[in-house]
mmCIF file of C-alpha atoms in Angstrom:
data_model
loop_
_atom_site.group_PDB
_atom_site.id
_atom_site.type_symbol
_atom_site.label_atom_id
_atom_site.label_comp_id
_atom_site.label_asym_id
_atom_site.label_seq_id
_atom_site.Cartn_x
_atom_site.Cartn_y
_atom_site.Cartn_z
ATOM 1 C CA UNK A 1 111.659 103.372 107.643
ATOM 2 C CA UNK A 2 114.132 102.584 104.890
ATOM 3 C CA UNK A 3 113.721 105.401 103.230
ATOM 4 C CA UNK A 4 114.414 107.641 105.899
ATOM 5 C CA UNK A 5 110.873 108.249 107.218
ATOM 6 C CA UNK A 6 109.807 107.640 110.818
ATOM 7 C CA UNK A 7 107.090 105.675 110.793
ATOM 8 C CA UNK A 8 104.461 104.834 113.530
ATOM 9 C CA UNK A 9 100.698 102.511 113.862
ATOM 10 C CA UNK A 10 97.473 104.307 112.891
ATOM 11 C CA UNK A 11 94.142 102.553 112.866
ATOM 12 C CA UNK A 12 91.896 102.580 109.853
ATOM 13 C CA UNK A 13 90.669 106.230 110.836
ATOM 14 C CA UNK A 14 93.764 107.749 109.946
ATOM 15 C CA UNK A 15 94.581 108.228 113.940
ATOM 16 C CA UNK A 16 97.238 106.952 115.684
ATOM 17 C CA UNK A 17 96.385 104.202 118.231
ATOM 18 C CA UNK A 18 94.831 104.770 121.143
ATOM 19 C CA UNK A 19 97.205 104.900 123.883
ATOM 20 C CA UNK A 20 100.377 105.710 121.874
ATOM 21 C CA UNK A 21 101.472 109.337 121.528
ATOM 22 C CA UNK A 22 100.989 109.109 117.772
ATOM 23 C CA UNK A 23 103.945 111.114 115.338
ATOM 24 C CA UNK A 24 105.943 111.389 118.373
ATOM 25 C CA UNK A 25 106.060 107.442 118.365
ATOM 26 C CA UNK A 26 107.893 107.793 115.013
ATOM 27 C CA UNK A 27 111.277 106.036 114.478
ATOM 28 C CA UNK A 28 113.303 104.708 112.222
ATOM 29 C CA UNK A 29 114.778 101.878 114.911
ATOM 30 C CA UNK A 30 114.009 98.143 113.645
ATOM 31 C CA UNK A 31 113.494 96.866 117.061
ATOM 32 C CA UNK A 32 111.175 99.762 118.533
ATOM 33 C CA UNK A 33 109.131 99.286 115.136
ATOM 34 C CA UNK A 34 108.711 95.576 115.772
ATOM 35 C CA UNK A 35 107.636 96.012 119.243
ATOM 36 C CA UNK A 36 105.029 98.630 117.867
ATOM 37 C CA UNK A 37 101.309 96.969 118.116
ATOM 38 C CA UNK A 38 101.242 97.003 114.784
ATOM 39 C CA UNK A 39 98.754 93.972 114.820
ATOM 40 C CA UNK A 40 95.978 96.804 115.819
ATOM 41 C CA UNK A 41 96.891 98.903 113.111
ATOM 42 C CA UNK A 42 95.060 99.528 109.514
ATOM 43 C CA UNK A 43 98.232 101.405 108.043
ATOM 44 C CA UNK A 44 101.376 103.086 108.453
ATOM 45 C CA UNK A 45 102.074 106.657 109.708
ATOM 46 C CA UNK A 46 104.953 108.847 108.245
ATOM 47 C CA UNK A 47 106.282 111.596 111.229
ATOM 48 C CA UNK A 48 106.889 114.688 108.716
ATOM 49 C CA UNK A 49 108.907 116.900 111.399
ATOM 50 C CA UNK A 50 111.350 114.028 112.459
ATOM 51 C CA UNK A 51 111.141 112.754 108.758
ATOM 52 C CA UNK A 52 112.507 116.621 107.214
ATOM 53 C CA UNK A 53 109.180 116.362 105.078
ATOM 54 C CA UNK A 54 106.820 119.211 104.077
ATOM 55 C CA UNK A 55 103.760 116.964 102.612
ATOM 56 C CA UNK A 56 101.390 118.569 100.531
ATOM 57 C CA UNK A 57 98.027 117.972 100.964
ATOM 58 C CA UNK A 58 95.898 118.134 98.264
ATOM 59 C CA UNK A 59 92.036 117.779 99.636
ATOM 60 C CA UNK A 60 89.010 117.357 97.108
ATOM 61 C CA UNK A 61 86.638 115.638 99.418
ATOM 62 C CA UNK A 62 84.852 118.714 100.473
ATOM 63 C CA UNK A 63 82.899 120.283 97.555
ATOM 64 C CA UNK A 64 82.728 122.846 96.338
ATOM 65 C CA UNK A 65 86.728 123.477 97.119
ATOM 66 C CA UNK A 66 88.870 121.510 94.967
ATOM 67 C CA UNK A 67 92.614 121.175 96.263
ATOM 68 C CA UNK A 68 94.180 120.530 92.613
ATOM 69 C CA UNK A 69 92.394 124.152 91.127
ATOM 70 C CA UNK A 70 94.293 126.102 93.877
ATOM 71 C CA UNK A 71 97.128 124.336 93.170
ATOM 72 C CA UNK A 72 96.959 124.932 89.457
ATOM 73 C CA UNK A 73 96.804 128.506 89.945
ATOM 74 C CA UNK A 74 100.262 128.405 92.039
ATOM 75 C CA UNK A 75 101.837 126.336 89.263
ATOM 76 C CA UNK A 76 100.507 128.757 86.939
ATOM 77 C CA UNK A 77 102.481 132.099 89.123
ATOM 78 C CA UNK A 78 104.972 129.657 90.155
ATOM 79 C CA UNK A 79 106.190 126.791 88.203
ATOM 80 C CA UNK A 80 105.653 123.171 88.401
ATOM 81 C CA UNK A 81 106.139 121.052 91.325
ATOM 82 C CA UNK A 82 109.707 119.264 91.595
ATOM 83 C CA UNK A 83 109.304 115.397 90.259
ATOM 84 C CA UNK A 84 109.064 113.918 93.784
ATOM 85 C CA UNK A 85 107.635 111.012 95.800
ATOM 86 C CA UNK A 86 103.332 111.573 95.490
ATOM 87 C CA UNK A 87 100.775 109.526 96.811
ATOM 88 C CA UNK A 88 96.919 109.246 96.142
ATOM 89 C CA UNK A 89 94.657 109.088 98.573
ATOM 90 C CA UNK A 90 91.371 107.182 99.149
ATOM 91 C CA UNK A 91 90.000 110.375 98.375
ATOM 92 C CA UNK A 92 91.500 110.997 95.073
ATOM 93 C CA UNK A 93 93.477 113.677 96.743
ATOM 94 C CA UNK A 94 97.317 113.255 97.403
ATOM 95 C CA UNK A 95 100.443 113.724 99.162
ATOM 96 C CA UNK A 96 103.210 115.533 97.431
ATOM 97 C CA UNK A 97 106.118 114.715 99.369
ATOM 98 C CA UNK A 98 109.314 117.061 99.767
ATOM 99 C CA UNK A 99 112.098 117.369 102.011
ATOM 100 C CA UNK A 100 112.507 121.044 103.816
ATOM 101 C CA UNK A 101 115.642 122.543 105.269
ATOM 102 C CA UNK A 102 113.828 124.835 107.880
ATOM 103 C CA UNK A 103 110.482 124.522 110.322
ATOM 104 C CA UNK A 104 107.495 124.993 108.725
ATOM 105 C CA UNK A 105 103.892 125.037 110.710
ATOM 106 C CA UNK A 106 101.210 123.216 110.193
ATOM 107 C CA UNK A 107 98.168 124.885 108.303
ATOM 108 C CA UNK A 108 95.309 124.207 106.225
ATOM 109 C CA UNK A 109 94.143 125.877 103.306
ATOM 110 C CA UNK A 110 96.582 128.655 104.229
ATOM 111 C CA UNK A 111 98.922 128.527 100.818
ATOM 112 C CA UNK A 112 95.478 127.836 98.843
ATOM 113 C CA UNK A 113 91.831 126.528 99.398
ATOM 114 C CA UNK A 114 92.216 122.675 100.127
ATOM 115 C CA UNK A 115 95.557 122.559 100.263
ATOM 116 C CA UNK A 116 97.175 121.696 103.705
ATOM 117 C CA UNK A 117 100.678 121.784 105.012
ATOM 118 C CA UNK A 118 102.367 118.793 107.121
ATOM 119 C CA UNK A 119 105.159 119.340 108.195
ATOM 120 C CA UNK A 120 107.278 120.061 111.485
ATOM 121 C CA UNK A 121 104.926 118.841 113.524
ATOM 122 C CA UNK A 122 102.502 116.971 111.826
ATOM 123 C CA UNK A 123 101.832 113.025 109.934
ATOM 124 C CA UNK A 124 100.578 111.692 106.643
ATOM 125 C CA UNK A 125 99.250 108.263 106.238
ATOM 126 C CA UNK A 126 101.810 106.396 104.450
ATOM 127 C CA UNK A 127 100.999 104.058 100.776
ATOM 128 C CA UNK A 128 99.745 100.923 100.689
ATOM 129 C CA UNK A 129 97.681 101.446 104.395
ATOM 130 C CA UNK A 130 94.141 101.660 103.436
ATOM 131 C CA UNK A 131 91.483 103.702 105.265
ATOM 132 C CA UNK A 132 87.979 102.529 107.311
ATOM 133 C CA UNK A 133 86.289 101.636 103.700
ATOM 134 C CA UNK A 134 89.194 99.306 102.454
ATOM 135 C CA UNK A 135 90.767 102.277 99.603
ATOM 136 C CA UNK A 136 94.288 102.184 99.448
ATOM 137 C CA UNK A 137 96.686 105.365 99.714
ATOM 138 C CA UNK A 138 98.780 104.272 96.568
ATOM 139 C CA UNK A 139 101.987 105.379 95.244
ATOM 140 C CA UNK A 140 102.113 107.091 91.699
ATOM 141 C CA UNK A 141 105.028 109.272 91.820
ATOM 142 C CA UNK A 142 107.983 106.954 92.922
ATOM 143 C CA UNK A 143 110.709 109.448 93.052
ATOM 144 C CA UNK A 144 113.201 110.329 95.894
ATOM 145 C CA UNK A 145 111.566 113.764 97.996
ATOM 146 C CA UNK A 146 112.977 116.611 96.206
ATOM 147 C CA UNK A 147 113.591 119.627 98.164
ATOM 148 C CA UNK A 148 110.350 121.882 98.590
ATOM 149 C CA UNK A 149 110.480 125.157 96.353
ATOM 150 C CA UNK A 150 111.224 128.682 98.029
ATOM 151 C CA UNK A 151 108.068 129.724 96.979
ATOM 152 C CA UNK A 152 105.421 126.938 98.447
ATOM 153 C CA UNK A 153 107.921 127.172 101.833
ATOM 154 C CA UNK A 154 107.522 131.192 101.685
ATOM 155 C CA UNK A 155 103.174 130.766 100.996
ATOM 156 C CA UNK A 156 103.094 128.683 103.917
ATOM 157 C CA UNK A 157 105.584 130.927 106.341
ATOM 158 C CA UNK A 158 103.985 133.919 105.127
ATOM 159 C CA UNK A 159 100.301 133.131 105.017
ATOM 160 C CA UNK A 160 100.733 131.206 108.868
ATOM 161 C CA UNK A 161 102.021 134.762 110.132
ATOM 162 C CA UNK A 162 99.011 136.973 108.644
ATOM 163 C CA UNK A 163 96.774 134.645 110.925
ATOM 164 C CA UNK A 164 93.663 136.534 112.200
ATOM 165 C CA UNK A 165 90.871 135.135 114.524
ATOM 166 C CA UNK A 166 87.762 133.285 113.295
ATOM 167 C CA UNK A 167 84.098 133.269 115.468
ATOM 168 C CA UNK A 168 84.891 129.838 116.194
ATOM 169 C CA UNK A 169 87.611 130.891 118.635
ATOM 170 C CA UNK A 170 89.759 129.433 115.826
ATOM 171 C CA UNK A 171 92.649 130.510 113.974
ATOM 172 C CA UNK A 172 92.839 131.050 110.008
ATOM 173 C CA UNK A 173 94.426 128.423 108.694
ATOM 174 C CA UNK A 174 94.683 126.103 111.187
ATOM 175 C CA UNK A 175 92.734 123.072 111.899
ATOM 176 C CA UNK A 176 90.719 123.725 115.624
ATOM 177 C CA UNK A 177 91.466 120.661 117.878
ATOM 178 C CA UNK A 178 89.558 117.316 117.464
ATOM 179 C CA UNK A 179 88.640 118.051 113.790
#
């Protein structure tokens, strides 16, 4: 919370706790965050919206899509990421953290094949928490959140809007509920 991030319990599955109502628990008060049953909780969760954060998620865990070669190919039409706050995950994926000046939705694998949006609405799991098997999210990058590029904020705008339905009843680029 001293750095600006509103921060709420999750459990060791990454969810908020039962009975709270999760990212919108988020806050930066002292005394709410003390009261918070944090006692239950495996780790810390970081409210993106509230926080001004787009967090990019970098996902490897589901072969054969690897996160980190879509997002060489933006780097390679774009330019390199700002230096700015980055976390690994348990997963070896991670959290590129950035600050945004706009809403921005949601979305995965809509600016690139494992390669997820939180944002407006949305949480990460914060370093040093650790998930159900004990592997810590761990800072490596331990930078202030520079501001998101046009280009990653326009991918993510623009891809969300050319959204077209899947047989699943879901939407491209957006993760169906309870998954």
């Amino acid at each position: 919370a001293e750095q600006g991030f509103f921060v709420f319990p999750v459990g060791a599955d990454k969810k908020p706790l039962a009975g709270s109502s999760g990212w919108k628990d988020g806050t930066l008060d002292a005394g709410k965050i003390a009261a918070m049953a944090w006692g239950r909780a495996a780790g810390i969760g970081i409210a993106t919206g509230p926080s001004g954060l787009l967090v990019l998620d970098v996902d490897v865990k589901h072969p054969p899509v690897n996160g980190y070669d879509s997002l060489d190919k933006l780097v390679a039409a774009h330019g390199q990421l700002p230096v700015s706050r980055c976390v690994k995950t348990p997963s070896d994926g991670g959290h590129y953290y950035l600050r945004r000046a706009s809403e921005v939705p949601e979305s995965a694998s809509v600016v690139g094949d494992g390669l997820d949006i939180k944002a407006s609405t949305g949480y990460v799991v914060a370093d040093g928490s650790r998930d159900a098997e004990g592997k810590e999210y761990r800072l490596i990058v331990d930078e202030p959140c520079a501001p998101a590029p046009g280009w990653l904020v326009a991918k993510a705008l623009n891809g969300h809007t050319k959204k077209s339905a899947t047989s699943n009843g879901a939407v491209d680029g957006e993760i169906p509920g309870g998954q």
